[in-house]
XYZ file of C-alpha atoms in Angstrom:
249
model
C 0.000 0.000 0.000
C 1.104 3.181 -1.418
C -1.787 5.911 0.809
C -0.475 4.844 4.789
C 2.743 4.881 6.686
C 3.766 0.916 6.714
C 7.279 1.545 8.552
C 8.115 3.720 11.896
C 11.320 5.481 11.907
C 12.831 2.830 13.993
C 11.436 0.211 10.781
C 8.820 -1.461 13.023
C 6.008 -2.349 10.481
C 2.596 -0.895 10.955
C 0.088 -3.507 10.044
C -2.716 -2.369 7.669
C -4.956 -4.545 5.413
C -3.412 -5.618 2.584
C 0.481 -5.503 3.763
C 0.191 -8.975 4.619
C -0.140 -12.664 3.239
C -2.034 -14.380 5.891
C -1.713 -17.963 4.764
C 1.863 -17.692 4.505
C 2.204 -16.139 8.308
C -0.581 -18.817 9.427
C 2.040 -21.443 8.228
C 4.532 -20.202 9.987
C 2.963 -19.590 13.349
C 1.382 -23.486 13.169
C 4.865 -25.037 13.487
C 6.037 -22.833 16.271
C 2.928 -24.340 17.930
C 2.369 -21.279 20.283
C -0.622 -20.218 22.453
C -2.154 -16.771 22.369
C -3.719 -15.145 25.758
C -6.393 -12.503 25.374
C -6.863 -10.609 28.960
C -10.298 -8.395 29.532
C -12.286 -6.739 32.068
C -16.268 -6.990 32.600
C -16.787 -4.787 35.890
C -19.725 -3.440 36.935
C -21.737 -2.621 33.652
C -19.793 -3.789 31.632
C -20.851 -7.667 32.009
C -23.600 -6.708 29.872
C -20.379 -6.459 26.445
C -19.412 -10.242 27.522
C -21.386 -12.031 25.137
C -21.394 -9.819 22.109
C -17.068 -9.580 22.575
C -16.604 -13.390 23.505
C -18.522 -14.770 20.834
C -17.018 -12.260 17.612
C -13.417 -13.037 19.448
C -14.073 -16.986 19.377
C -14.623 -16.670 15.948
C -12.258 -14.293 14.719
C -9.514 -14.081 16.609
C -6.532 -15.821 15.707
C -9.486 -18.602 14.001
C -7.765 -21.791 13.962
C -5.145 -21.380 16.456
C -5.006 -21.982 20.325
C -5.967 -18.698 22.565
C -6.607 -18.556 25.842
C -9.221 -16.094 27.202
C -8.893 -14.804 30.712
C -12.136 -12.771 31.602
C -11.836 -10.758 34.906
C -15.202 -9.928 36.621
C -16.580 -8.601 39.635
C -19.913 -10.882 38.646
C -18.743 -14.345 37.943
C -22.107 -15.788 38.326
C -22.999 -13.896 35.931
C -21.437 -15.086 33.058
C -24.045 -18.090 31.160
C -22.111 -20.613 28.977
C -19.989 -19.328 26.277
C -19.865 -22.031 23.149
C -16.072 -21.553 22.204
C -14.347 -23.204 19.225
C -12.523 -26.719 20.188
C -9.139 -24.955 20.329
C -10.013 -22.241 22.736
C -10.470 -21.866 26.218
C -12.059 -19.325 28.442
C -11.082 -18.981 32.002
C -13.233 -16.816 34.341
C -11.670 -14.924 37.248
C -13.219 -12.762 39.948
C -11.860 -9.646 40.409
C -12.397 -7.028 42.758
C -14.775 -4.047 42.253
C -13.952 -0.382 42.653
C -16.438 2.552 43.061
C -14.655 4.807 40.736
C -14.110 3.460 36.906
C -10.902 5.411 36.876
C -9.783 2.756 39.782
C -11.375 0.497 37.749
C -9.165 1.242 34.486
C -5.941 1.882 36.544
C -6.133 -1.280 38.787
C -6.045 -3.424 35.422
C -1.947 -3.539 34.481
C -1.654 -4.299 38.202
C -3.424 -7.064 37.873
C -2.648 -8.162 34.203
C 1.337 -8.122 35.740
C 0.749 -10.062 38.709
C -1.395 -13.178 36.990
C 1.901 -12.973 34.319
C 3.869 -13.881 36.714
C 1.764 -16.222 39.025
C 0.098 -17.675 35.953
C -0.516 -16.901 32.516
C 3.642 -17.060 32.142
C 2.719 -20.919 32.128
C 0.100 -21.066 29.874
C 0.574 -18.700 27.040
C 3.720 -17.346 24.780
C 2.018 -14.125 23.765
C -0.277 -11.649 25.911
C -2.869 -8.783 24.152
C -5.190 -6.564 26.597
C -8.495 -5.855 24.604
C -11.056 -3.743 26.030
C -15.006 -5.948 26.527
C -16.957 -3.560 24.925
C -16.114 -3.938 21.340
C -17.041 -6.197 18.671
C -14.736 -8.058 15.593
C -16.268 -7.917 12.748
C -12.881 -8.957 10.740
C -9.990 -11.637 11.467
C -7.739 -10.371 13.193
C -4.589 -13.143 12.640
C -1.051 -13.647 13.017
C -0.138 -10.724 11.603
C -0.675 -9.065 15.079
C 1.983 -11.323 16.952
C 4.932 -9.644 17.447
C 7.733 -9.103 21.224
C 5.956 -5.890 21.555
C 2.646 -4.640 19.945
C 0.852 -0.953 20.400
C -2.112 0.142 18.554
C -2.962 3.338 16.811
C -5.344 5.253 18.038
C -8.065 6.626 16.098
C -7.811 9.700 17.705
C -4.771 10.013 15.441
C -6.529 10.304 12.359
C -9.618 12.656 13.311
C -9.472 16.226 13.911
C -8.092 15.668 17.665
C -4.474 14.667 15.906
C -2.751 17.837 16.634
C -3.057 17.912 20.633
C -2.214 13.920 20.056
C -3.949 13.548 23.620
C -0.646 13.146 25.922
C -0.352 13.664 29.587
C 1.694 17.459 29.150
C 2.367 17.991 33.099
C 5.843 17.548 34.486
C 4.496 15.944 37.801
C 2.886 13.260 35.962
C 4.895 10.010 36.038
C 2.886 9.955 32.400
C 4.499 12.876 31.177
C 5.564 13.571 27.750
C 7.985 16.262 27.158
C 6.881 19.429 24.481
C 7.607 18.128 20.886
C 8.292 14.328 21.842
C 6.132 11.473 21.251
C 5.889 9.168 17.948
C 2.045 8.327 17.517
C -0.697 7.935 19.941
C -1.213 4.339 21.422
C -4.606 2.810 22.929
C -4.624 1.457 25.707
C -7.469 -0.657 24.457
C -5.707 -2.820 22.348
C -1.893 -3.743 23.324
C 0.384 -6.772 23.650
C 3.307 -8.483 22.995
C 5.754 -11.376 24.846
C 4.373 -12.484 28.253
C 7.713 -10.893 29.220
C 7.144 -7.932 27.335
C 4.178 -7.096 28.418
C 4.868 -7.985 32.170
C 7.552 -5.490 32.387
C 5.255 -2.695 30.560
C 2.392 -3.455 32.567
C 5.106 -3.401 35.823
C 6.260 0.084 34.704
C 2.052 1.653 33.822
C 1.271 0.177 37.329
C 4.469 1.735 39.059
C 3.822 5.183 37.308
C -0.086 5.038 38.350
C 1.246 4.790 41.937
C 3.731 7.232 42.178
C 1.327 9.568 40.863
C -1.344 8.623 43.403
C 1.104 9.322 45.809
C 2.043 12.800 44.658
C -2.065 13.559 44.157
C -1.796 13.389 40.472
C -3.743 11.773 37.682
C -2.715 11.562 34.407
C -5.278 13.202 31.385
C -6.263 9.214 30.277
C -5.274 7.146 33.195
C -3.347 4.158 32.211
C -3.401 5.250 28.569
C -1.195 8.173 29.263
C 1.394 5.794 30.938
C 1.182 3.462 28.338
C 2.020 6.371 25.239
C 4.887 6.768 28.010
C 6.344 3.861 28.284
C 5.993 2.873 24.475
C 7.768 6.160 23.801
C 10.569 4.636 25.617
C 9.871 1.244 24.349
C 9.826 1.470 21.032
C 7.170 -1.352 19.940
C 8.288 -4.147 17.391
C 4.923 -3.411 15.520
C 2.369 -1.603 15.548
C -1.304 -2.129 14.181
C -3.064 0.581 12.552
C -6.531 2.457 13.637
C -8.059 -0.704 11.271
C -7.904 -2.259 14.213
C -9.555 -0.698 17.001
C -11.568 1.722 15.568
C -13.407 4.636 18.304
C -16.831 5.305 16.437
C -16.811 8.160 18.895
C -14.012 9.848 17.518
């Protein structure tokens, strides 16, 4: 494709339809014979996203190959049977509820890093954090795997480009200096290595903190520390808007 950016200045490729060959990466991802976790949050309203997510992810979501979904909800009981595809496997887990959704949204890479390290670091190769309430309407395949994946935001391509959204304020952990800052990430579609993403969930979680501690919240929560840390970070690849798309933008 001739009309979108396909390589960062550090020549990480930025996925878009039609840069790919997807049989050709399905072949190659078969004979590594690697697992795939998927990690999302249904807290208080949000249960009522589980069905229409779960069922468009079990179908296409890495179709054909092994994924494990880990659901995290404050309403376990909640949750009816969920018909998944032979080679997939949802595990629930109850989580703990918060009365604000900004504790909600900030708790979550605390939580993501410590079941890396007590579990999913045994059960899966690669990790990606997807927000519940959205629906796939497209595969999304193996050209997503990568050490360490950010997404493009939307946001980036509407008429909101030009502020690009960062956290600006010098007492934010989040903060990204004047004139810095390579694209705008979401924080609703990320991923990477189990050990990738443990250490950038580690760092988000630490940043959160320190800011809590200093009375501080960054402009989009754990979004802003994520654009930080990838800033730092340089991702391996990125995805483009194609694939979380804000119809609110």
């Amino acid at each position: 494709r001739r009309d979108v950016l396909v390589l960062t200045p550090w020549l990480a490729p930025i996925v878009w339809e039609g840069t790919f060959n997807r049989d050709i990466l399905n072949a190659q991802y078969m004979q590594k014979n690697l697992v795939t976790g998927v990690v999302t949050f249904a807290v208080k309203k949000y249960w009522f996203f589980i069905e229409g997510f779960m069922s468009s992810a079990n179908k296409y979501f890495l179709a054909g190959h092994q994924v494990n979904f880990y659901l995290f909800t404050d309403n376990p009981e909640q949750i009816s049977h969920l018909q998944m595809a032979p080679e997939n496997h949802l595990f629930v887990i109850p989580v703990q509820n918060h009365s604000r959704w900004q504790d909600i949204s900030m708790s979550r890479m605390d939580i993501i890093s410590r079941y890396i390290s007590s579990q999913f670091q045994y059960e899966v190769d690669y990790l990606y954090s997807i927000d519940i309430d959205v629906q796939l309407f497209e595969h999304i395949g193996v050209e997503i795997i990568d050490t360490l994946v950010g997404t493009i935001s939307s946001w980036q391509y509407t008429a909101r480009r030009e502020s690009k959204s960062y956290e600006t304020r010098t007492e934010s952990q989040a903060a990204i200096p004047k004139g810095e800052g390579d694209f705008y990430y979401t924080a609703s579609f990320y991923g990477g290595s189990v050990a990738e993403v443990y250490k950038l969930t580690r760092a988000c979680f630490k940043g959160v903190m320190e800011d809590r501690e200093n009375g501080i919240e960054a402009r989009w929560h754990e979004e802003s520390h994520l654009n930080k840390y990838l800033l730092y970070h340089k991702p391996t690849r990125l995805l483009s808007p194609e694939y979380y798309w804000d119809e609110e933008q």
